[in-house]
Coordinates of C-alpha atoms in Angstrom, one line a residue:
X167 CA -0.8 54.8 -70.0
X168 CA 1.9 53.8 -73.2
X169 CA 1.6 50.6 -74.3
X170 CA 1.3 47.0 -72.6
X171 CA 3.3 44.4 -74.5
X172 CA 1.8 40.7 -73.7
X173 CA 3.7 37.5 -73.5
X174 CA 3.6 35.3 -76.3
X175 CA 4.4 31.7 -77.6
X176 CA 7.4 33.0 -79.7
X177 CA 8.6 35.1 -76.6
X178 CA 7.9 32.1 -74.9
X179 CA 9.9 29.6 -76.8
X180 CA 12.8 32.1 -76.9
X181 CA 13.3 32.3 -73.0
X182 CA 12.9 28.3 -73.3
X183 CA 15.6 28.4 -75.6
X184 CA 17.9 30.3 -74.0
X185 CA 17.8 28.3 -71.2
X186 CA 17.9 24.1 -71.4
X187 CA 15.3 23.4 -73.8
X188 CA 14.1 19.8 -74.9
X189 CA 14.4 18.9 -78.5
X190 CA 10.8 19.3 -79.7
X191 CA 10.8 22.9 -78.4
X192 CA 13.8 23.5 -80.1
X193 CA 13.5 21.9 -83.4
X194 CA 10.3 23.8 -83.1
X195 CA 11.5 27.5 -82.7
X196 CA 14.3 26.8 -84.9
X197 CA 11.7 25.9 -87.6
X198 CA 9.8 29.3 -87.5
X199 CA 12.2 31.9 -87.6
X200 CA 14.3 30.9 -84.4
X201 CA 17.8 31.1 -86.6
X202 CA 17.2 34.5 -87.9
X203 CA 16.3 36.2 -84.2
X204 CA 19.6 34.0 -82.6
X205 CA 21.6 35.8 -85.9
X206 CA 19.5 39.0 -85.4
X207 CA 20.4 38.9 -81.1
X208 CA 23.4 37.3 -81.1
X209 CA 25.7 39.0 -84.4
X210 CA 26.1 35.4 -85.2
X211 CA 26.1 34.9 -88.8
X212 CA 27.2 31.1 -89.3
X213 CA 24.8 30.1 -86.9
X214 CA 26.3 28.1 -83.7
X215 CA 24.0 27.6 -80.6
X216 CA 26.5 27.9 -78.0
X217 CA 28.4 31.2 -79.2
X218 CA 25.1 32.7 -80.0
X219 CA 23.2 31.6 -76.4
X220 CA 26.5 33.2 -74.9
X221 CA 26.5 36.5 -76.7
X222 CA 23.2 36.7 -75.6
X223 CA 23.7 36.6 -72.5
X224 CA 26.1 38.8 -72.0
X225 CA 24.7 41.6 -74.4
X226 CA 21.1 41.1 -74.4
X227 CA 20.3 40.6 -70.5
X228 CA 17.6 43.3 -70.5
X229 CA 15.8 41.9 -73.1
X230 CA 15.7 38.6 -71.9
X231 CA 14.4 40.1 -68.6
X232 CA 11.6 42.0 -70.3
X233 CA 10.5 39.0 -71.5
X234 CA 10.7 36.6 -69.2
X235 CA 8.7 39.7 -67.0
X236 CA 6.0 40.2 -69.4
X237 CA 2.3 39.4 -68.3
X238 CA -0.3 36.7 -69.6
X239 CA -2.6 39.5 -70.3
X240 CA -3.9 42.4 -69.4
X241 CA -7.3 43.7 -67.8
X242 CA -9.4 46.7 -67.9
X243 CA -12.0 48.4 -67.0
X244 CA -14.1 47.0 -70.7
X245 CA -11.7 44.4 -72.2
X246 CA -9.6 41.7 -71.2
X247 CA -6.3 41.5 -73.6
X248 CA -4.2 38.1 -74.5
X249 CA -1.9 36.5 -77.0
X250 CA -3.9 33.3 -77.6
X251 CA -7.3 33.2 -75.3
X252 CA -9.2 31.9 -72.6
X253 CA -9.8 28.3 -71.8
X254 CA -13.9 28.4 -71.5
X255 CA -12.9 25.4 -69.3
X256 CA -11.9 27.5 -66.6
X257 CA -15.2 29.2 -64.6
X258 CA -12.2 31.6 -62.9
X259 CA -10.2 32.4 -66.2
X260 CA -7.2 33.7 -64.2
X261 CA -6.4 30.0 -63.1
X262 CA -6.5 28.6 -66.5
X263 CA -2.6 27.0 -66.9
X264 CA -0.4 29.7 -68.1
X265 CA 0.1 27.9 -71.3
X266 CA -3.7 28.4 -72.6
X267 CA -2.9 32.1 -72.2
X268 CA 0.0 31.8 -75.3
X269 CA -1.1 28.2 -76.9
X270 CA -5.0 27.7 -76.8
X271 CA -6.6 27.6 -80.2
X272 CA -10.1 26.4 -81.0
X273 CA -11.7 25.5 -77.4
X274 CA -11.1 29.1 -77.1
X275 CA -12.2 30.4 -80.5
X276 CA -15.6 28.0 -81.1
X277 CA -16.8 28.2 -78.0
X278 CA -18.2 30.9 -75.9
X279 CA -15.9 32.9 -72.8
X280 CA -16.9 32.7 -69.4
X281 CA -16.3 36.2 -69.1
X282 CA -18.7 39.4 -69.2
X283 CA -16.3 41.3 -71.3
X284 CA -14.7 41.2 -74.9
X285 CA -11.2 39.4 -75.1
X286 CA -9.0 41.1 -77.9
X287 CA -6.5 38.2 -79.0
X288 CA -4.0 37.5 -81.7
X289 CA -2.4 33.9 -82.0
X290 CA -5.1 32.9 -84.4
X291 CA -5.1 34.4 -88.0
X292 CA -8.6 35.7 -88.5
X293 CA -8.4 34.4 -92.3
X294 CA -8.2 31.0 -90.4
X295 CA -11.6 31.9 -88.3
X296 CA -13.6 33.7 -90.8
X297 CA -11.8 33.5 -94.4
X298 CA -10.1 37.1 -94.0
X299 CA -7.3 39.0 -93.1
X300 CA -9.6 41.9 -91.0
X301 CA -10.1 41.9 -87.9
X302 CA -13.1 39.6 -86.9
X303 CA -15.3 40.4 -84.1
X304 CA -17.9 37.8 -82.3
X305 CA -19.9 38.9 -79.9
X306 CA -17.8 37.7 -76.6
X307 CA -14.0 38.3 -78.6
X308 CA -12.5 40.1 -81.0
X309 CA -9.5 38.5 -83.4
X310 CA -7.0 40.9 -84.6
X311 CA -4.2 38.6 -85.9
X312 CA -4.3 39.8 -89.7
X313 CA -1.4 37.1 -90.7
X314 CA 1.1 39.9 -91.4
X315 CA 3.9 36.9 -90.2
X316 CA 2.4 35.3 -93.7
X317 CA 2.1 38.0 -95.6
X318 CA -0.9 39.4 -95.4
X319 CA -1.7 42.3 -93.1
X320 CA -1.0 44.2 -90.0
X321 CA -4.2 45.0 -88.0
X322 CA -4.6 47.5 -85.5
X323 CA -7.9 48.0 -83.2
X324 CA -8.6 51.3 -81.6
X325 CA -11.1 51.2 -78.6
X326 CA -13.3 54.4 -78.7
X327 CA -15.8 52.9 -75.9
X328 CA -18.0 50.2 -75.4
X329 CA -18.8 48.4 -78.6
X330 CA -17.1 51.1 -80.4
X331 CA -14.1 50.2 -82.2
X332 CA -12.3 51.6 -85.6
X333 CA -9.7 49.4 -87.7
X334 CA -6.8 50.1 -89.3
X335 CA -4.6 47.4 -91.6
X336 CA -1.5 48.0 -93.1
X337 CA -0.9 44.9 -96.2
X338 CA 2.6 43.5 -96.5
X339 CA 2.9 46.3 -99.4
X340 CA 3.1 49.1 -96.8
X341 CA -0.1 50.8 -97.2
X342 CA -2.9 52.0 -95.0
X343 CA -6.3 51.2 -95.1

């Protein structure tokens, strides 16, 4: 089927942006990396909101629409996928506030789903859930965030079936294992 690209809080925080943000969520993106993907969208080397939100706009529309079109998660047959988790608050997942779906952190990680299938998230480095950058599986979720934003490593799951899985990382140095 190709791949399924999820929504995110950084993807998030960029459509918020780009439109009439408050302070806090822009002081916020700003602080982690939000300068360098304005520079990197816009061509806008001395960094100035305004030019760069315009440019854009006018060069960039399709990208802004992907993201501002991409989904909360994604659901098959054996896994439910999502950027951050599910609230276990929420007896019917899919009405959890769309927030929880790119924010939630440890209701969602130290507490059991209310769901019969594994939920493959990133969001949450595994090295801050079990000490390391591999992937971590529980028995109701499976964490793949490797911190490769913090230099550690890029993790990739492959699904061969049901409780059959095979990992690959790639460290910050650009090698396989």
């Amino acid at each position: 089927k190709g791949a399924i690209a999820l929504r995110g809080n950084h993807d998030q925080r960029f459509i918020e942006v780009m439109g009439e943000p408050d302070s806090l969520t822009e002081m916020k993106f700003f602080e982690h990396g939000g300068i360098q993907t304005f520079q990197s969208f816009s061509g806008v080397r001395d960094f100035d909101l305004k030019t760069a939100k315009e440019r854009i706009r006018a060069n960039c529309s399709e990208h802004l629409a992907f993201l501002q079109d991409l989904p909360l998660y994604y659901e098959n047959d054996t896994h439910i996928f999502v950027h951050a988790g599910l609230n276990p608050a929420y007896a019917d997942w899919k009405t959890q506030p769309e927030r929880d779906f790119i924010w939630i952190r440890a209701p969602f990680v130290q507490q059991k789903t209310v769901v019969k299938k594994p939920v493959v998230f990133g969001h949450t480095t595994t090295k801050d859930i079990h000490g390391k950058a591999e992937v971590w599986f529980d028995t109701d979720k499976i964490g793949i965030d490797g911190g490769c934003a913090y230099g550690m490593q890029l993790n990739l799951l492959e699904i061969k079936g049901k409780n059959q899985y095979k990992t690959y990382a790639v460290h910050s140095k650009g090698s396989w294992k």
